[in-house]
Structure formats: C-alpha cells, structure tokens
Amino acid sequence: MKKLLLYTGLLLASVSCIYPYDPDLQDAGNRSVVIEGNILIGDKSTAYLSYTIPLSGQLQGYPAGTGYIEDDKGGTYSMITGSHTVQGYQIDFNTANAAEDRKYRMVISVDGLTYRTEWITPEKSPVIGGVSFKADESQVYAMVSFKDSPGGSGYFSVSCEETWHFHADYERTYYLDLSTLVIVDLQSTMGDPYWCWKSFTPPTSTLVDAHDTNGEVKDLIFKSFPRTDNRNHDRYRVKVKVRNMSENEYKFRKLLDQNEDVGGNLFTPEPGEMIGNIACVEDPSVRVYGYVYASSVTEGTYYFNSPYYIISRYVLIKVEDTAEEYIRYSGMGFQPVTDYYDNDESFIGWGPERCYDCTAAGGTRNKPEDWEEK
C-alpha cells in the first residue's frame, strides 16, 4: 500500500536564501535561537525551538515561543499547541487544509523577536520501487529501492516508522500469593499480557546523493536490528518515507552530521561552515540557526514475517523455597513465572515483570487500527 503525502517546509529556492553560520568564538557565551521544523500539507506541521550550547557552558532550558504558517495566497495556518519535549520546545500547526499548489513560510516569535523563512516551493517526489529484507549471522536488514522523478534534485532523505507484533519471553503459569506466601497456579482469568504491539520512529534519517546513479537507488539499507530482537517474533511493519532534498539542505545536513561526528555539540564551528534558511525579521544581524525543510514525500507501507529469529530470552532464576526468600525477591519485583529447566534440573523459575508481561516490555495490547493481518 502506497500513498503520497506532501511535506512542505521552507527550503532555499536559491543561493540568496542561504544564511551562513560563521561563528564568532568571542561571542560563544551568548546563546542563540535554533529552529528546526517542517510544514506538512494535509497534516500537522511542527517546529522545534532550542538554544545553541556555549562551548564553555551547559544548556539552560528551551525557549518557549509562538508562531504560524502562511501561504502566498493569503492563507494563515494557526498554532495548535506548544509543549516542552526532549527535542526542544515543540510547536504544532494546523495545516490539514493547506493546498498543494502554493508556497509557504513559517514565522516564529521567541524572546521578543520574530524569525521567518523564505517563500519556498516543495521539491518533487521520488518513486519507491519496493522494500526487501535480508539477514546475515547476526543482523536483519531492511532495504529500499527508489527512483527520482523527472526534474528531481538527486538528493534524498530516507526515514521510517516501525510497528511490530511480539510476545513476552514467557507465559506465566504461577503467581505468589502474598497473603500466604505460597506459590499457586495462575488461573486462566488472571493471565498476563503475552502478545503486544510496539512502535518506534528512529530519530535520524539516511541521506543519499544519487547523482552517480542518475537518481536511481537500489537496495539501500535504511534499518537494521539483531536477529535476537523481538521484531522477529511474528509480524513486522515498516512505513518508509523517501523525499527529495534541495542541494542546500543536503549540504546543511551533511555538515551537521560531520560536526556531531567530531564530538562537538549541535552547532560546533568545525569542521566547516553551516548554512540555514531562517533569518530575524527585525534585525537580520541577529544570529539564528537551524533548518525548516520542504519537499513532497512518497510513503510506502510494507509487512515482513521474519524467518530469521534466533531465540533469546531472560534467564529465569531459582529462588529458595523459604518465606524470607519469597519476600526478598518479590520486593525486588520478581515473581514465580513457569516451570524451568537448567542443567537437567527442573524448578519454578522467577523473573521480573517484563519477561512475562509484554506491556512491561514496552508494548501495548491495543492493536493499531490500520494493522493488516497475515
């Protein structure tokens, strides 16, 4: 199943829209605003606000701000919510009814100043050819193939969202009656959650320059996980998103990766100059860093029933059959789980909740509404 989503952030239409990052180390103690975000046509749009971290200091919170998105036909798209997150102060905008044939820009107000991007037309959308999987002795790899559309930039960003059906390590058959300190059989009506669903969105994307292959990419590895991972238990779904990037955004992202690779913070000046596409309205000399991207995105949803699982689960332990040991281990969060065999010895194995309750292992009993069965 495939569908086309238009992600409109504000990219650079020309070199005149580039705002270079040329840090003045004498001014390193003064923090500057960082704005990262996107505008999604037909969906919710998002901006993240934060500060640069001085070379000799520490991050002192995130700036709270407000904002809106506007189009070149006079349309305005309001801010829905603002909240503090681990990525910064997050602002969400209502762009569900935005049209695809317009230019857009984001306007952010923070610390008494207004910051704005240029009017930008989204990049073209690539075409996904398919997703395949392979494995070696220890890892499973997800690979995607795609091709640039006519007139596309040749630069791409590949990201994904994962959901999978998995089970706990064990089905619990015993429980400890705390009133009597006796291990009893678990009644069927008291069963723990064994099967769950779990979702994860990796925070990073894969950047691709496909100019050497005429805009065509085959079997690009965009995700991997161990064969012992619970993604291999039953059924795995990946929603892969491929979008074109402008050359300016690609260079910005590559420099950002290089700066992080050399051990600096987000806006360390080495190894090279960084570019952004945001400026202060009242005073263009005020420094603001970050990027808000624009492009249409092709999304494909693919399911995988893994044959590669290597069994790996929590090793249950033996607890001495005394009230004192029962109290001690239950106080540490352990419970009797099931009959266990170790070195030809049979005993009731004990383990933490996460080994017999899939919700304690990060899962949910709520099946996704759009989940497709085998």
XYZ file of C-alpha atoms in Angstrom:
374
model
C 0.000 0.000 0.000
C 1.402 3.377 -1.002
C 0.223 6.923 -0.636
C 1.617 10.334 -1.435
C 1.988 12.928 1.308
C 3.167 16.453 0.637
C 5.575 17.678 3.277
C 6.122 21.374 2.852
C 8.785 23.014 4.951
C 10.637 26.050 3.843
C 13.699 25.290 1.797
C 16.060 27.504 -0.114
C 14.924 28.436 -3.595
C 18.258 29.977 -4.487
C 21.616 30.903 -3.056
C 20.164 34.260 -1.967
C 18.135 32.424 0.684
C 21.176 30.928 2.441
C 22.147 32.332 5.805
C 25.720 31.234 6.593
C 26.825 30.132 10.019
C 30.203 31.766 10.601
C 30.643 31.611 14.380
C 32.437 34.303 16.336
C 34.157 32.473 19.173
C 34.392 35.698 21.172
C 30.597 35.614 21.292
C 30.424 31.932 22.237
C 28.963 32.712 25.658
C 25.813 34.251 24.152
C 23.221 31.669 23.264
C 21.315 31.906 20.005
C 17.952 30.514 18.964
C 17.833 27.267 16.974
C 14.730 26.482 14.876
C 14.197 23.096 13.208
C 10.933 22.104 11.573
C 8.688 21.244 8.659
C 5.323 22.088 7.148
C 3.179 19.109 6.180
C 0.476 19.775 3.638
C -2.691 17.906 4.656
C -1.330 17.032 8.090
C 0.071 18.532 11.285
C 3.252 20.615 10.954
C 5.928 21.016 13.603
C 8.761 23.298 14.728
C 11.303 22.665 17.478
C 12.893 25.591 19.336
C 16.125 25.362 21.321
C 19.318 27.297 22.047
C 22.915 26.836 20.971
C 25.131 25.459 23.721
C 28.148 27.673 24.547
C 31.499 25.923 24.230
C 32.197 26.662 27.900
C 28.678 26.217 29.246
C 25.644 23.978 29.515
C 22.177 24.029 28.022
C 19.896 26.254 30.100
C 16.414 25.105 29.087
C 14.492 25.677 25.866
C 12.835 28.868 24.630
C 9.030 28.922 24.608
C 7.592 30.611 21.547
C 4.587 31.056 19.301
C 4.138 31.078 15.556
C 2.068 30.496 12.463
C 2.432 29.368 8.858
C 1.282 31.408 5.882
C 0.953 30.800 2.157
C 1.458 33.120 -0.800
C -2.308 33.390 -1.403
C -3.030 34.985 1.972
C -3.849 31.809 3.882
C -2.791 31.500 7.529
C -2.395 28.262 9.493
C -2.538 28.661 13.239
C -0.538 27.169 16.086
C -2.345 24.275 17.800
C -0.197 23.578 20.846
C 3.191 24.292 22.372
C 4.973 21.962 24.779
C 8.410 21.085 26.126
C 9.918 17.857 24.728
C 13.352 16.225 24.728
C 13.968 17.719 21.259
C 13.141 21.260 22.335
C 10.028 23.388 22.659
C 7.628 21.816 20.183
C 5.073 23.905 18.288
C 2.392 22.157 16.241
C 0.448 23.872 13.456
C -2.859 23.033 11.797
C -2.089 22.621 8.086
C -4.629 19.858 7.409
C -6.462 22.027 4.854
C -3.409 23.569 3.187
C -3.343 23.380 -0.624
C -0.534 21.680 -2.533
C -0.083 24.341 -5.239
C 1.126 27.187 -3.034
C 4.324 28.431 -1.477
C 4.647 28.537 2.287
C 6.764 30.029 5.014
C 6.987 29.604 8.778
C 7.021 32.551 11.195
C 8.234 32.065 14.787
C 8.200 34.595 17.641
C 10.542 33.909 20.560
C 12.393 36.040 23.116
C 10.795 39.223 21.772
C 11.965 38.738 18.181
C 10.401 37.319 15.016
C 12.134 34.765 12.788
C 10.957 33.848 9.291
C 11.877 31.639 6.368
C 11.647 32.494 2.673
C 8.794 31.522 0.343
C 9.578 28.051 -0.953
C 8.152 25.633 -3.497
C 8.419 21.970 -2.400
C 10.798 19.586 -4.123
C 9.404 16.858 -6.378
C 8.500 13.407 -5.127
C 10.551 10.252 -5.840
C 9.031 6.854 -6.648
C 9.543 3.888 -4.304
C 10.211 0.614 -6.111
C 9.860 -1.618 -3.057
C 11.308 -2.801 0.245
C 13.123 -6.097 0.809
C 14.825 -7.846 3.725
C 17.925 -9.953 4.187
C 19.959 -11.288 7.100
C 23.463 -12.371 7.973
C 24.568 -14.340 11.018
C 23.558 -11.651 13.499
C 21.550 -8.859 11.848
C 18.386 -8.339 9.803
C 18.497 -5.568 7.196
C 15.631 -3.602 5.635
C 16.431 -2.238 2.153
C 14.554 0.182 -0.085
C 14.812 0.923 -3.805
C 13.584 4.181 -5.322
C 13.992 6.467 -8.311
C 13.992 10.216 -8.752
C 11.138 11.902 -10.604
C 11.921 13.951 -13.737
C 13.430 17.220 -12.634
C 14.235 15.916 -9.158
C 17.257 17.105 -7.222
C 19.080 13.757 -6.916
C 19.396 14.238 -3.142
C 17.218 12.185 -0.814
C 16.289 11.650 2.808
C 15.028 8.205 3.868
C 13.211 7.730 7.176
C 10.794 5.184 8.607
C 8.224 4.310 11.248
C 8.174 0.783 12.713
C 5.416 -1.311 14.292
C 5.666 -4.979 15.197
C 3.731 -7.785 16.895
C 5.749 -9.528 19.591
C 5.361 -11.636 22.698
C 6.791 -11.711 26.205
C 9.613 -14.127 26.936
C 7.359 -16.488 28.892
C 3.712 -17.228 29.530
C 3.359 -17.078 33.305
C 1.721 -20.121 34.912
C 2.345 -19.310 38.603
C 1.980 -16.400 40.960
C 2.926 -15.703 44.571
C 0.005 -15.294 46.976
C 1.382 -12.575 49.217
C -1.182 -13.225 51.950
C 0.048 -16.784 52.466
C 3.484 -16.625 50.757
C 2.552 -19.713 48.764
C 3.160 -20.240 45.037
C -0.115 -21.201 43.368
C -1.260 -21.991 39.839
C -2.257 -18.959 37.841
C -5.952 -19.059 36.906
C -6.749 -18.565 33.225
C -8.788 -15.438 34.051
C -5.697 -13.843 35.571
C -3.412 -14.288 32.600
C -0.786 -11.654 31.872
C -0.480 -9.858 28.539
C 1.628 -12.139 26.354
C 1.125 -10.679 22.849
C 1.560 -6.958 22.207
C 2.267 -4.380 19.536
C 5.099 -1.901 19.747
C 6.018 1.128 17.637
C 9.169 3.166 17.183
C 10.200 6.075 14.970
C 14.001 6.333 14.597
C 15.097 9.940 15.257
C 17.558 10.041 12.356
C 17.255 9.654 8.597
C 19.588 8.333 5.894
C 20.950 10.911 3.433
C 21.627 9.862 -0.158
C 23.373 11.551 -3.086
C 22.266 9.605 -6.178
C 23.882 11.721 -8.879
C 26.367 8.960 -9.768
C 23.471 6.566 -10.455
C 21.239 9.004 -12.361
C 18.868 9.385 -9.451
C 18.210 5.673 -9.009
C 18.925 3.858 -5.745
C 18.731 0.080 -5.324
C 18.671 -1.926 -2.076
C 19.690 0.902 0.244
C 19.944 -0.365 3.834
C 17.915 2.080 5.927
C 17.238 -0.046 9.008
C 18.826 -2.999 10.788
C 18.173 -4.914 14.001
C 19.595 -8.042 15.685
C 18.170 -11.445 14.833
C 17.516 -11.852 18.574
C 15.307 -8.733 18.579
C 11.580 -9.152 19.226
C 10.831 -7.523 15.854
C 11.386 -11.046 14.544
C 8.778 -12.717 16.772
C 5.817 -12.591 14.406
C 4.947 -9.702 12.065
C 6.865 -6.501 11.394
C 5.656 -3.404 9.560
C 7.730 -0.533 8.273
C 6.439 2.696 6.781
C 9.312 4.039 4.745
C 9.343 7.670 3.631
C 11.566 8.956 0.839
C 11.710 12.633 -0.030
C 13.818 14.826 -2.261
C 16.113 17.359 -0.657
C 17.448 20.556 -2.137
C 21.211 20.701 -2.587
C 21.387 23.362 0.143
C 19.514 21.232 2.668
C 21.648 18.197 1.817
C 24.839 20.191 2.450
C 23.421 21.524 5.703
C 22.541 18.051 6.961
C 25.902 16.589 5.956
C 27.774 19.354 7.754
C 25.595 18.824 10.805
C 26.498 15.124 10.785
C 30.192 15.937 10.377
C 30.131 18.378 13.292
C 28.473 15.821 15.542
C 30.945 13.119 14.422
C 33.914 15.169 15.669
C 32.416 15.297 19.141
C 31.013 18.814 19.224
C 27.578 19.997 20.113
C 24.868 20.731 17.582
C 26.499 23.922 16.324
C 30.216 23.372 16.860
C 32.056 25.537 14.282
C 34.342 22.787 12.993
C 34.788 21.196 10.506
C 33.093 23.732 8.238
C 30.591 26.483 7.726
C 26.956 25.555 8.321
C 24.051 27.075 6.432
C 20.467 27.700 7.448
C 17.341 29.138 5.898
C 15.950 31.281 8.727
C 16.510 34.991 9.492
C 15.437 37.539 12.103
C 12.829 39.971 10.717
C 13.585 42.958 12.966
C 17.376 42.685 12.787
C 18.994 40.426 10.131
C 22.292 40.609 12.019
C 20.808 38.587 14.914
C 22.042 35.022 14.687
C 19.546 32.194 14.361
C 20.451 28.645 13.354
C 18.565 25.655 12.049
C 16.617 24.493 9.043
C 12.990 24.056 8.029
C 12.697 21.722 5.054
C 10.258 21.435 2.170
C 9.530 18.534 -0.122
C 6.864 16.132 -1.190
C 7.251 12.699 0.342
C 6.478 9.256 -1.043
C 5.437 6.795 1.638
C 5.200 3.027 1.300
C 3.950 0.520 3.886
C 5.464 -2.977 3.906
C 4.951 -6.048 6.100
C 7.507 -8.739 6.898
C 7.074 -12.100 8.611
C 10.612 -12.759 9.728
C 12.113 -16.244 9.360
C 15.348 -15.041 10.945
C 14.573 -15.095 14.673
C 17.251 -16.514 16.967
C 15.666 -17.291 20.332
C 16.888 -15.020 23.081
C 15.058 -14.520 26.352
C 15.563 -13.706 30.001
C 17.213 -16.481 32.023
C 14.913 -17.314 34.912
C 16.459 -17.863 38.317
C 15.891 -20.361 41.101
C 14.663 -18.968 44.437
C 14.998 -20.976 47.627
C 11.686 -22.278 48.937
C 11.512 -20.103 52.058
C 9.232 -17.264 53.101
C 12.239 -14.984 53.601
C 13.489 -15.514 50.023
C 9.989 -15.123 48.603
C 9.645 -11.773 50.376
C 13.110 -10.646 49.319
C 12.704 -11.445 45.610
C 9.108 -10.243 45.333
C 10.287 -6.997 46.935
C 12.777 -6.651 44.067
C 9.991 -7.033 41.525
C 10.450 -10.748 40.795
C 7.630 -13.266 40.554
C 7.419 -17.029 40.012
C 6.854 -17.466 36.287
C 6.821 -21.023 34.967
C 8.499 -24.414 35.128
C 12.124 -24.020 34.094
C 14.929 -26.386 33.200
C 18.594 -25.636 33.710
C 21.428 -28.166 33.694
C 18.919 -31.034 33.838
C 17.312 -29.510 36.932
C 13.615 -28.621 36.974
C 12.336 -25.792 39.171
C 9.895 -22.890 39.192
C 11.772 -20.070 37.551
C 11.476 -16.490 38.797
C 11.831 -13.348 36.739
C 10.903 -9.641 36.511
C 7.548 -8.489 35.123
C 8.970 -7.572 31.715
C 9.760 -11.226 30.975
C 6.121 -12.378 31.276
C 4.126 -9.176 30.625
C 4.608 -7.660 27.174
C 3.220 -4.307 28.320
C 6.018 -4.093 30.898
C 8.408 -4.690 27.983
C 7.139 -1.526 26.290
C 4.242 -2.968 24.297
C 0.529 -2.245 24.128
C -2.476 -4.564 23.918
C -4.193 -2.096 21.580
C -3.947 -3.296 18.009
C -3.261 -0.446 15.520
C -6.419 0.377 13.583
C -4.604 0.098 10.254
C -2.809 -3.164 11.064
C -3.104 -5.807 8.340
C -3.108 -9.453 9.386
C -1.141 -12.147 7.588
